[in-house]
CSV table of C-alpha atoms in Angstrom, one decimal:
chain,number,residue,atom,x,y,z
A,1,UNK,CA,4.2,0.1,1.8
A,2,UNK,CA,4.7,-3.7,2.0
A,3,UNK,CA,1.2,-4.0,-0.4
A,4,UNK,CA,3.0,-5.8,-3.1
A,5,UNK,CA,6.3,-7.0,-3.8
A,6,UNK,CA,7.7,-7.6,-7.1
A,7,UNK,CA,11.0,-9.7,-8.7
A,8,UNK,CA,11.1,-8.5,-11.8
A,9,UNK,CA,8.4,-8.9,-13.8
A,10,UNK,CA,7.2,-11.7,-11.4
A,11,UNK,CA,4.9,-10.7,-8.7
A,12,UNK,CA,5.8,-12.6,-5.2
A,13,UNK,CA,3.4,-11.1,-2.9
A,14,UNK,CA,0.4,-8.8,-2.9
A,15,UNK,CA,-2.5,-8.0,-0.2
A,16,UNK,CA,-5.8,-7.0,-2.0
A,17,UNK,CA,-8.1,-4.5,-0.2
A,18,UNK,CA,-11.5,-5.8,0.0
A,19,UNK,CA,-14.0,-3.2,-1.8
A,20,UNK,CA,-16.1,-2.4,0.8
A,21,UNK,CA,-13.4,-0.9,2.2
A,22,UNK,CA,-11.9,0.9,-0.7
A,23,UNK,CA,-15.7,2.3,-0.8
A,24,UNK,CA,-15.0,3.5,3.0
A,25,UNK,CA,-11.7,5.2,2.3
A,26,UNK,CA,-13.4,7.0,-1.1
A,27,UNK,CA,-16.2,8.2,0.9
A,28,UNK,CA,-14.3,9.6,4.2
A,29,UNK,CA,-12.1,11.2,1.6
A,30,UNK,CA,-14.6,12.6,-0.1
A,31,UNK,CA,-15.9,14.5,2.9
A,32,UNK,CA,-12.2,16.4,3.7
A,33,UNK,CA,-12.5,18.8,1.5
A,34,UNK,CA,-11.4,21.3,3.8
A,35,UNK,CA,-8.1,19.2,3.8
A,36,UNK,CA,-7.5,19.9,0.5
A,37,UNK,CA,-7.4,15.6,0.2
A,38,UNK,CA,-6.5,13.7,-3.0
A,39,UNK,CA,-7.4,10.4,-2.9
A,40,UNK,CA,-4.7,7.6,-4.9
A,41,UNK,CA,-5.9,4.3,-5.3
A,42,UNK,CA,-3.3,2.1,-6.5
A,43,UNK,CA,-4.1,-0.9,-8.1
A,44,UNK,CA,-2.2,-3.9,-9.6
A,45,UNK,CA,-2.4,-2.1,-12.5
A,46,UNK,CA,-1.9,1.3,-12.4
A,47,UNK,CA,-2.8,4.5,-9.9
A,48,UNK,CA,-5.8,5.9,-10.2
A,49,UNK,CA,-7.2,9.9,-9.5
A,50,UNK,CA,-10.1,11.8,-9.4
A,51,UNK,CA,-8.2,15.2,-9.1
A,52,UNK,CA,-6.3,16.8,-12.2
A,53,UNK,CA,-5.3,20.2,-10.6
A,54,UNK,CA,-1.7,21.3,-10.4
A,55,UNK,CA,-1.3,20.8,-6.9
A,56,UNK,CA,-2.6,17.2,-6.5
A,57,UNK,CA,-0.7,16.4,-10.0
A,58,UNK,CA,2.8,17.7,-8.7
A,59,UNK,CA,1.9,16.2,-5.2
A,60,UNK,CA,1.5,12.1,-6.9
A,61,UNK,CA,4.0,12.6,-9.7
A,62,UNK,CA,7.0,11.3,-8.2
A,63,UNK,CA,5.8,8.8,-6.4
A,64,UNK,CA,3.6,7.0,-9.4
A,65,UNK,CA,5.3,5.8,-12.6
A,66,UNK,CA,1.8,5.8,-13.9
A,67,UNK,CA,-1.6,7.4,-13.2
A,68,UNK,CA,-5.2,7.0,-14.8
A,69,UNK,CA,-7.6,10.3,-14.0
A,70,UNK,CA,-11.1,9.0,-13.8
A,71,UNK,CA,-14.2,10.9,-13.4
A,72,UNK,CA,-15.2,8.4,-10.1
A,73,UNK,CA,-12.8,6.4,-8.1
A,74,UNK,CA,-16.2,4.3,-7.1
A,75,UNK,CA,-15.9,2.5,-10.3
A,76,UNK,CA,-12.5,1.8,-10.8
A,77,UNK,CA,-12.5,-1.5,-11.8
A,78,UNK,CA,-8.9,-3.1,-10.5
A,79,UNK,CA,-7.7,-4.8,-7.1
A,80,UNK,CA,-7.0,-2.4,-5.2
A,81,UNK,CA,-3.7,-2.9,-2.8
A,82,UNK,CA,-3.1,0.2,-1.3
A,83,UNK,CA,-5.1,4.1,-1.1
A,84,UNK,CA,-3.0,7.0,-0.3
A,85,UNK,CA,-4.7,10.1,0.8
A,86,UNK,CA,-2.8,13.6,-0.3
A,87,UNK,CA,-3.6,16.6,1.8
A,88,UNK,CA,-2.5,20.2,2.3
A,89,UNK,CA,0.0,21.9,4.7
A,90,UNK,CA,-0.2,20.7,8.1
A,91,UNK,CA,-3.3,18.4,8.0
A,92,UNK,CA,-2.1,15.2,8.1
A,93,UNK,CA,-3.0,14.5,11.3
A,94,UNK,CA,-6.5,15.4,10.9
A,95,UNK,CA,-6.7,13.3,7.7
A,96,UNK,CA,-5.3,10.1,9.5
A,97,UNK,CA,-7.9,11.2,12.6
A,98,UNK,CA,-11.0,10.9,10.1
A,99,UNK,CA,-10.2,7.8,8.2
A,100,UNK,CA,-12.3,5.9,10.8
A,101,UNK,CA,-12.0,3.0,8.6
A,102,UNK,CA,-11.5,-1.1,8.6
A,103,UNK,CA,-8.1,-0.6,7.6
A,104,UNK,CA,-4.3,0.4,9.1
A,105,UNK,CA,-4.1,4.1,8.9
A,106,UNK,CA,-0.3,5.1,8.7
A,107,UNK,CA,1.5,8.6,8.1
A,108,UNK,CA,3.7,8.1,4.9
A,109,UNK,CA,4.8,11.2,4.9
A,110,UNK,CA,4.5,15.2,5.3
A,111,UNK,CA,1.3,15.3,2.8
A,112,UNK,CA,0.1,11.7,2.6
A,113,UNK,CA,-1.6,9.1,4.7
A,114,UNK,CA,-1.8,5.7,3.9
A,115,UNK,CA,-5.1,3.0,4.2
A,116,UNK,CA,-4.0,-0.4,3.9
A,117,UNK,CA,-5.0,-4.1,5.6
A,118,UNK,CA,-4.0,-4.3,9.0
A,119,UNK,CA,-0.6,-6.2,9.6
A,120,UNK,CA,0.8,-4.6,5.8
A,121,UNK,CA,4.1,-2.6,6.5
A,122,UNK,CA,7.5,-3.2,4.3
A,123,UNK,CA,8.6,-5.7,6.5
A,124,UNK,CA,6.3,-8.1,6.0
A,125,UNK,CA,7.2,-7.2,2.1
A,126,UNK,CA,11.0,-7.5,2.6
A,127,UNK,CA,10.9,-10.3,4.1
A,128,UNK,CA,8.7,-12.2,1.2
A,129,UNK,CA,11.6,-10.8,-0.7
A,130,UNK,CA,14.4,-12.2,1.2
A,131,UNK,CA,12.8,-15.3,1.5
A,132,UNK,CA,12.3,-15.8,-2.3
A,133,UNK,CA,15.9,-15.2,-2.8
A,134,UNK,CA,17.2,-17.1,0.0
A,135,UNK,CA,19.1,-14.0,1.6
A,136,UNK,CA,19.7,-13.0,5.1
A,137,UNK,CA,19.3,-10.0,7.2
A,138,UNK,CA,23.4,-9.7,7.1
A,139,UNK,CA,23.1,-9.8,2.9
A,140,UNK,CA,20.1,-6.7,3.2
A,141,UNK,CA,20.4,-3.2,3.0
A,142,UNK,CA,16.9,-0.8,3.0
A,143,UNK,CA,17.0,2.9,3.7
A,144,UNK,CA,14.2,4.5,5.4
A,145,UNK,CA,13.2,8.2,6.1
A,146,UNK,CA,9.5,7.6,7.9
A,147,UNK,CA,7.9,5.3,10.7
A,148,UNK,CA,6.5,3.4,7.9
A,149,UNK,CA,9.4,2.2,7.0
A,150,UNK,CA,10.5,1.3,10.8
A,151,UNK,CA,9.3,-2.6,10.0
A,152,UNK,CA,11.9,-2.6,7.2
A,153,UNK,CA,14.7,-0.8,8.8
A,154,UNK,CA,14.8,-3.9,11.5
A,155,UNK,CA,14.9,-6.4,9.0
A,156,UNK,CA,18.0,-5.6,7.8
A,157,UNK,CA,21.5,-5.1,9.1
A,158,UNK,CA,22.7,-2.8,6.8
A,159,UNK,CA,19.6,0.0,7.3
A,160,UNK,CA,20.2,3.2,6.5
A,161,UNK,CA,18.2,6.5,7.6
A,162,UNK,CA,18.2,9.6,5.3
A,163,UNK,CA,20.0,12.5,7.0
A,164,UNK,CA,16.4,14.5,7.2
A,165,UNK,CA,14.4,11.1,8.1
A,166,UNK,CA,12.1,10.8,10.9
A,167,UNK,CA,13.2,10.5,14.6
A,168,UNK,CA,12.3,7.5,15.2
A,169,UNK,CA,13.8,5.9,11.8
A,170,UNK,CA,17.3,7.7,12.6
A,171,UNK,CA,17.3,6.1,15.9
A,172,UNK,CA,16.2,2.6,14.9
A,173,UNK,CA,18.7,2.4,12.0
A,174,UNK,CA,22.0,1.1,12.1
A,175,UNK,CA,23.3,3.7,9.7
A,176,UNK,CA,22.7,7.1,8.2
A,177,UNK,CA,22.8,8.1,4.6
A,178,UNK,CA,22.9,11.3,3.0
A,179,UNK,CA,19.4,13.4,2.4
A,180,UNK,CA,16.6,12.2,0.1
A,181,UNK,CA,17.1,16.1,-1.3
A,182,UNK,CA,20.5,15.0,-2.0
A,183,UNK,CA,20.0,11.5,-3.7
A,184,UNK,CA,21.4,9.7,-0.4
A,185,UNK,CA,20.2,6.5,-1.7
A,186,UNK,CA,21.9,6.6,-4.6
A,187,UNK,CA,25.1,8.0,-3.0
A,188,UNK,CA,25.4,5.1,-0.7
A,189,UNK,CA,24.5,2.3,-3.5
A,190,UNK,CA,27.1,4.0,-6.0
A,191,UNK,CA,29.8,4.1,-3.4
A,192,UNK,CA,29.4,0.9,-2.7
A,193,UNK,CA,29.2,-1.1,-6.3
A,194,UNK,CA,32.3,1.6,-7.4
A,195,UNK,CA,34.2,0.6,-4.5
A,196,UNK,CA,34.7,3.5,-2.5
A,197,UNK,CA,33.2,2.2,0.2
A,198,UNK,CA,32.1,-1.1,2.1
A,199,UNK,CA,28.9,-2.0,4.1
């Protein structure tokens, strides 16, 4: 979500969470059970997690390339750049309500809610990017399916928004792609470097 942005192996930009509010977050978390939350505090170097059940494991796995399960998120010992909060059907809302925290609360998705420092969104991250290798908007293509990816959609003239994205992303993009639950982004890319189609 704009927390870090990497080139490689190189990292260009990152915005580190101070812990008192990584504290906050773990605590207000702690008390929505009734949510069914699952707290993800991702760190420069891996994600960590308290929870090891089937749900909250099928829930993070495609969105983490790697995750640590620790017996207390409170003594993780890594900078922390972004905490995303996992919760059951329909509660998202009343997740993002109770985070009364010193940090940007943003819906992510369906399931998860995001905590990071105020003024971090993929913009700010794309833009880091573009500037680092001297590209335009006009040489920039993103594709988007949630309103936190609305910052990133109008950086770029060639934005995309899945068939089944948000609203509000459909209706800011300049283009629509193909559902996520068919592999839109990848349909687009490989048309494009195959030379079926142009953007």
């Amino acid at each position: 979500n704009g927390t870090v942005v990497m080139h490689g192996e190189n990292e260009i930009y990152s915005n580190i969470i101070d812990p008192p509010s990584v504290a906050a977050v773990i605590q207000a978390v702690r008390g929505q059970a009734a949510l069914d939350a699952g707290l993800v505090l991702c760190g420069r170097r891996t994600a960590y997690v308290e929870r090891a059940d089937e749900r909250f494991a099928n829930a993070v796995a495609p969105y983490y390339r790697a995750v640590q399960v620790v017996d207390d998120l409170a003594q993780v010992e890594d900078e922390i750049i972004k905490m995303a909060v996992n919760v059951g059907t329909g509660a998202v809302q009343a997740m993002a309500a109770a985070l009364q925290v010193p940090l940007q609360v943003v819906i992510s998705g369906s399931h998860w809610v995001d905590a990071m420092n105020h003024g971090v969104h993929k913009g700010l991250a794309l833009a880091a990017l573009q500037d680092k290798l001297g590209i335009s908007a006009d040489e920039t293509a993103v594709f988007g399916d949630y309103p936190n990816d609305l910052e990133m959609i109008k950086a770029a003239t060639y934005s995309f928004a899945m068939a089944n994205a948000h609203p509000v992303v459909a209706e800011a993009a300049n283009f629509t792609a193909p559902s996520n639950l068919e592999h839109g982004v990848l349909q687009v890319l490989g048309a494009y470097l195959d030379g079926r189609t142009r953007l």
